[in-house]
CSV table of C-alpha atoms in Angstrom, one decimal:
chain,number,residue,atom,x,y,z
A,1,MET,CA,98.4,81.3,70.9
A,2,THR,CA,101.4,79.4,71.6
A,3,GLU,CA,103.5,77.5,74.3
A,4,VAL,CA,106.9,78.5,75.9
A,5,THR,CA,108.8,75.9,77.4
A,6,ALA,CA,109.9,77.3,81.0
A,7,HIS,CA,111.9,74.5,82.3
A,8,HIS,CA,113.6,71.5,81.0
A,9,GLY,CA,113.2,68.8,83.9
A,10,LEU,CA,114.5,65.3,84.1
A,11,PHE,CA,111.0,63.9,83.2
A,12,LYS,CA,109.3,66.5,81.3
A,13,ASP,CA,109.4,70.0,80.1
A,14,THR,CA,107.2,72.8,81.8
A,15,ASN,CA,105.2,74.4,79.1
A,16,LEU,CA,103.4,77.8,79.6
A,17,HIS,CA,100.4,78.7,77.4
A,18,VAL,CA,100.7,82.0,76.0
A,19,ASP,CA,98.4,84.3,74.2
A,20,ASP,CA,100.3,87.0,72.1
A,21,THR,CA,98.5,89.7,69.7
A,22,GLY,CA,101.9,90.1,67.7
A,23,GLY,CA,102.6,93.0,65.8
A,24,THR,CA,105.5,95.5,66.0
A,25,GLY,CA,104.3,97.8,68.9
A,26,ARG,CA,106.2,97.9,72.2
A,27,PRO,CA,105.6,94.8,74.3
A,28,VAL,CA,103.2,94.6,77.3
A,29,VAL,CA,103.3,91.6,79.4
A,30,LEU,CA,100.3,91.2,81.8
A,31,ILE,CA,101.0,88.9,84.9
A,32,HIS,CA,97.9,87.6,86.2
A,33,GLY,CA,96.7,87.2,89.8
A,34,TRP,CA,95.8,84.2,91.9
A,35,PRO,CA,94.1,82.1,91.2
A,36,LEU,CA,93.3,83.1,87.7
A,37,SER,CA,94.8,83.0,84.3
A,38,GLY,CA,95.8,85.2,81.5
A,39,GLU,CA,92.0,85.2,80.2
A,40,SER,CA,91.5,87.6,83.3
A,41,PHE,CA,93.0,90.5,81.3
A,42,ALA,CA,89.9,90.2,78.8
A,43,ALA,CA,89.1,93.9,79.5
A,44,GLN,CA,92.6,95.1,79.0
A,45,VAL,CA,94.0,93.2,76.1
A,46,PRO,CA,91.9,95.0,73.4
A,47,ALA,CA,92.2,98.5,74.6
A,48,LEU,CA,96.3,97.9,74.7
A,49,GLN,CA,96.1,96.4,71.3
A,50,ALA,CA,94.0,99.4,70.0
A,51,ALA,CA,96.6,101.7,71.3
A,52,GLY,CA,99.4,100.1,69.4
A,53,TYR,CA,100.8,97.7,71.8
A,54,ARG,CA,101.9,94.2,71.2
A,55,VAL,CA,99.9,92.6,74.3
A,56,ILE,CA,101.3,89.1,75.7
A,57,THR,CA,99.2,87.1,78.7
A,58,TYR,CA,100.5,83.9,80.0
A,59,ASP,CA,99.0,81.3,82.2
A,60,ARG,CA,101.5,80.7,85.5
A,61,ARG,CA,102.5,77.3,85.8
A,62,GLY,CA,99.9,75.2,87.7
A,63,PHE,CA,97.1,77.4,86.4
A,64,GLY,CA,94.8,77.9,83.5
A,65,ARG,CA,96.0,76.4,80.5
A,66,SER,CA,99.7,75.8,81.4
A,67,ASP,CA,101.4,72.8,82.7
A,68,LYS,CA,100.6,71.7,86.2
A,69,PRO,CA,104.0,70.3,87.5
A,70,HIS,CA,104.4,69.0,90.9
A,71,GLY,CA,106.8,71.9,92.2
A,72,GLY,CA,108.3,74.9,91.3
A,73,TYR,CA,105.9,77.3,93.0
A,74,THR,CA,108.5,79.5,94.6
A,75,TYR,CA,108.9,83.3,93.2
A,76,ASP,CA,112.4,82.4,92.3
A,77,THR,CA,111.1,79.6,89.9
A,78,LEU,CA,108.0,81.9,88.8
A,79,THR,CA,110.2,84.7,87.9
A,80,GLU,CA,112.3,82.4,86.0
A,81,ASP,CA,109.3,81.4,84.1
A,82,LEU,CA,108.6,84.9,83.2
A,83,ASN,CA,112.2,85.3,82.2
A,84,ALA,CA,111.9,82.3,80.0
A,85,LEU,CA,109.0,83.8,78.2
A,86,LEU,CA,110.9,87.3,77.6
A,87,GLU,CA,113.8,85.3,76.1
A,88,ALA,CA,111.6,82.7,74.0
A,89,LEU,CA,109.5,85.7,72.4
A,90,ASP,CA,112.8,88.0,72.3
A,91,LEU,CA,110.9,90.9,74.2
A,92,ASN,CA,112.8,94.0,74.7
A,93,ASP,CA,111.7,97.4,75.9
A,94,ALA,CA,108.9,95.7,77.4
A,95,THR,CA,106.5,96.9,80.3
A,96,LEU,CA,105.6,94.4,83.1
A,97,VAL,CA,102.4,94.7,84.6
A,98,GLY,CA,102.1,92.4,87.5
A,99,PHE,CA,98.4,92.2,89.1
A,100,SER,CA,98.1,91.0,92.6
A,101,MET,CA,100.5,87.9,93.0
A,102,GLY,CA,102.1,88.9,89.4
A,103,GLY,CA,103.5,91.9,91.2
A,104,GLY,CA,105.7,89.6,93.0
A,105,GLU,CA,107.5,88.3,89.8
A,106,VAL,CA,107.7,91.8,88.6
A,107,ALA,CA,109.7,92.9,91.9
A,108,ARG,CA,111.7,89.7,92.0
A,109,TYR,CA,112.3,89.9,88.3
A,110,PHE,CA,115.0,92.9,88.8
A,111,THR,CA,116.9,91.1,91.7
A,112,LYS,CA,117.2,87.8,89.3
A,113,PHE,CA,117.9,89.2,85.9
A,114,GLY,CA,118.3,93.1,85.9
A,115,SER,CA,116.5,95.6,83.8
A,116,ASP,CA,117.7,95.0,80.3
A,117,ARG,CA,114.9,94.1,78.7
A,118,VAL,CA,112.4,96.0,80.5
A,119,ARG,CA,111.3,99.5,80.0
A,120,SER,CA,108.6,100.1,82.6
A,121,VAL,CA,106.4,98.1,85.2
A,122,VAL,CA,103.3,98.3,86.9
A,123,PHE,CA,102.2,96.9,90.2
A,124,ALA,CA,98.2,96.6,90.2
A,125,ALA,CA,96.6,95.5,93.2
A,126,ALA,CA,99.8,93.7,93.8
A,127,VAL,CA,101.1,91.9,96.9
A,128,PRO,CA,104.7,93.7,97.6
A,129,PRO,CA,106.2,94.6,99.6
A,130,TYR,CA,105.4,91.9,102.0
A,131,MET,CA,102.0,90.6,102.9
A,132,MET,CA,102.5,88.6,105.9
A,133,GLN,CA,102.2,90.5,109.4
A,134,GLY,CA,104.8,90.0,111.9
A,135,GLU,CA,107.2,91.7,114.4
A,136,ASP,CA,109.6,92.9,111.6
A,137,ASN,CA,106.6,93.6,109.2
A,138,PRO,CA,103.7,95.2,111.5
A,139,GLU,CA,102.3,97.1,108.4
A,140,GLY,CA,101.8,93.4,106.5
A,141,PRO,CA,98.1,93.2,105.8
A,142,LEU,CA,97.8,89.3,106.0
A,143,THR,CA,97.8,88.0,109.4
A,144,LYS,CA,98.9,84.3,110.2
A,145,GLU,CA,95.4,83.4,111.4
A,146,ALA,CA,93.7,84.6,108.3
A,147,ALA,CA,96.4,82.9,106.3
A,148,ALA,CA,95.9,79.7,108.1
A,149,GLU,CA,92.0,80.1,107.7
A,150,MET,CA,92.6,80.3,103.7
A,151,THR,CA,94.5,77.3,103.6
A,152,ALA,CA,92.3,75.3,105.5
A,153,GLY,CA,89.4,76.4,103.6
A,154,LEU,CA,91.0,75.7,100.3
A,155,SER,CA,92.1,72.4,101.3
A,156,LYS,CA,88.9,71.2,102.5
A,157,ASP,CA,86.5,72.4,99.8
A,158,GLU,CA,87.7,74.0,96.7
A,159,GLU,CA,84.3,74.8,95.3
A,160,SER,CA,82.9,76.7,98.5
A,161,PHE,CA,86.2,78.4,98.8
A,162,TYR,CA,86.5,79.8,95.3
A,163,ASP,CA,82.8,81.0,95.4
A,164,ASP,CA,83.5,83.0,98.7
A,165,PHE,CA,86.8,84.2,97.5
A,166,THR,CA,85.4,85.4,94.1
A,167,ARG,CA,82.7,87.3,96.1
A,168,GLN,CA,85.4,89.1,98.3
A,169,PHE,CA,87.8,89.7,95.3
A,170,PHE,CA,85.1,91.8,93.4
A,171,SER,CA,83.4,93.6,96.7
A,172,VAL,CA,83.6,96.7,98.4
A,173,ASN,CA,82.1,96.4,102.1
A,174,GLY,CA,80.0,93.5,101.1
A,175,GLU,CA,78.8,95.2,97.7
A,176,LEU,CA,79.8,93.3,94.7
A,177,LYS,CA,81.0,95.6,92.2
A,178,VAL,CA,80.7,93.6,89.0
A,179,THR,CA,78.0,91.7,87.3
A,180,GLU,CA,77.4,88.2,88.6
A,181,GLN,CA,78.2,86.9,85.1
A,182,GLN,CA,81.8,88.6,85.6
A,183,ARG,CA,82.1,87.0,88.8
A,184,GLN,CA,81.1,83.7,87.4
A,185,ASP,CA,83.6,83.9,84.6
A,186,ALA,CA,86.4,84.6,87.4
A,187,LEU,CA,85.0,81.2,89.1
A,188,ARG,CA,85.6,79.5,85.9
A,189,LEU,CA,89.1,80.4,86.0
A,190,CYS,CA,89.7,79.4,89.6
A,191,LYS,CA,88.5,76.0,88.8
A,192,GLN,CA,91.2,75.7,86.3
A,193,ALA,CA,94.0,75.9,88.9
A,194,ASP,CA,95.7,72.7,90.2
A,195,LYS,CA,95.0,72.3,93.8
A,196,LYS,CA,98.4,71.9,94.7
A,197,ALA,CA,99.4,74.8,93.0
A,198,ALA,CA,97.2,77.0,94.4
A,199,LEU,CA,98.1,76.0,97.8
A,200,ALA,CA,101.8,76.4,97.2
A,201,CYS,CA,101.4,79.7,95.6
A,202,MET,CA,98.9,81.1,98.4
A,203,GLU,CA,102.1,80.2,100.6
A,204,ALA,CA,104.5,82.1,98.3
A,205,PHE,CA,102.4,85.3,97.7
A,206,GLY,CA,101.7,85.1,101.7
A,207,THR,CA,105.1,84.8,103.1
A,208,THR,CA,107.7,86.0,100.6
A,209,ASP,CA,109.4,89.3,101.4
A,210,PHE,CA,110.0,91.6,98.5
A,211,ARG,CA,111.3,94.9,100.6
A,212,GLY,CA,114.7,93.8,99.0
A,213,ASP,CA,113.8,93.6,95.8
A,214,LEU,CA,112.1,96.8,95.6
A,215,PRO,CA,115.1,98.9,95.5
A,216,ASN,CA,116.5,97.0,92.5
A,217,VAL,CA,113.5,98.4,90.5
A,218,THR,CA,115.3,101.1,88.5
A,219,VAL,CA,112.7,101.6,85.9
A,220,PRO,CA,109.7,104.0,85.9
A,221,ALA,CA,107.0,102.4,87.9
A,222,LEU,CA,103.1,102.7,88.4
A,223,VAL,CA,101.3,101.7,91.4
A,224,LEU,CA,97.5,101.0,90.4
A,225,HIS,CA,95.3,100.1,93.7
A,226,GLY,CA,91.8,100.2,94.5
A,227,ASP,CA,91.0,102.1,97.8
A,228,GLY,CA,88.3,99.3,98.6
A,229,ASP,CA,90.6,96.5,97.9
A,230,GLY,CA,89.9,94.0,101.1
A,231,THR,CA,92.1,91.1,99.5
A,232,VAL,CA,95.2,93.0,99.3
A,233,PRO,CA,94.6,96.4,101.1
A,234,LEU,CA,96.1,99.7,99.6
A,235,GLU,CA,97.4,100.6,102.9
A,236,GLY,CA,99.5,97.6,103.4
A,237,SER,CA,100.8,97.1,100.1
A,238,GLY,CA,100.4,99.4,97.4
A,239,ALA,CA,100.9,102.6,99.2
A,240,ARG,CA,104.0,101.1,101.0
A,241,THR,CA,105.4,100.0,97.4
A,242,HIS,CA,104.6,103.4,96.1
A,243,ALA,CA,106.8,104.9,99.1
A,244,ALA,CA,109.7,102.5,98.7
A,245,LEU,CA,109.8,103.6,95.0
A,246,PRO,CA,110.0,107.4,95.4
A,247,SER,CA,110.0,108.1,91.6
A,248,SER,CA,106.9,105.9,91.1
A,249,ASP,CA,103.3,107.1,90.1
A,250,LEU,CA,100.3,106.3,92.2
A,251,HIS,CA,96.9,106.0,90.8
A,252,VAL,CA,94.2,104.9,93.5
A,253,LEU,CA,90.8,103.7,91.9
A,254,ARG,CA,87.8,105.0,94.1
A,255,ASP,CA,85.5,102.6,95.6
A,256,ALA,CA,87.3,99.8,93.8
A,257,PRO,CA,87.8,96.0,95.1
A,258,HIS,CA,90.8,93.9,94.5
A,259,GLY,CA,89.5,92.9,91.0
A,260,CYS,CA,89.8,96.5,89.9
A,261,ASN,CA,90.6,95.8,86.4
A,262,VAL,CA,87.0,94.2,85.7
A,263,SER,CA,85.2,96.5,87.9
A,264,HIS,CA,86.6,99.7,87.0
A,265,PRO,CA,88.0,98.8,83.3
A,266,ASP,CA,87.9,102.1,81.7
A,267,GLU,CA,89.8,103.9,84.4
A,268,PHE,CA,92.1,101.0,84.9
A,269,ASN,CA,92.7,101.0,81.2
A,270,GLN,CA,93.3,104.9,81.0
A,271,ALA,CA,95.7,104.8,83.9
A,272,LEU,CA,97.7,102.2,82.2
A,273,LEU,CA,97.6,103.8,78.8
A,274,THR,CA,98.6,107.2,80.1
A,275,PHE,CA,101.6,105.6,81.9
A,276,LEU,CA,102.6,103.8,78.9
A,277,ALA,CA,102.6,107.0,76.8
A,278,LYS,CA,105.1,108.5,78.7
């Protein structure tokens, strides 16, 4: 465990909590989804470490054990945080694995910082290319009405919102695909999130357009997505990202919800390891 200072501000630094397995293996950076933390990759870290990789997870600003500043919750700043991590740990030849919201940092990284430090990327149940449905984005899976309902729900009652959210996160057609203990573990991570950060990041992942970023992804890419994902549906997100990256690999996890890394850990890990071995 360590901390990386992502930004030096006028009044204080913004420190990110980082867990790093160390070693000489090729680095794999796991970027978590909303509103969780790096702990959400508990089923992935041991498998990757056992395969010889150096595995790094970190908590996004405002979430988990990282600092919770008043602002900085746009994708430009969040991607600067990711770059600060890569620079502080001097990571090269790295694979970036962006889960859900984390896929946005992966896409934006290439626009802002290029590919010098990056070997390959994974978009896992990820939000690109553009969630918000509109006239110029009819395939977007998130309607303005649904986004407003989410904002209102979280604003009114965090506990009730996160309880419902984690059920949807791990369910396919109303059927929970994980144990109740696993859902409770995720709920515990949700409760570590700062409310202002959660609301700001909800807006960020819902309204940020990554269609201009994806063409800048010039390294090998894997799109990994569950076909039962009701939170970030495959058709409106992963399938479109795969189409935008013609040379990318696509692995669809059958009957898997949004939280597919927990519900289908063996298949998720094997797909990831197969891709990393290329």
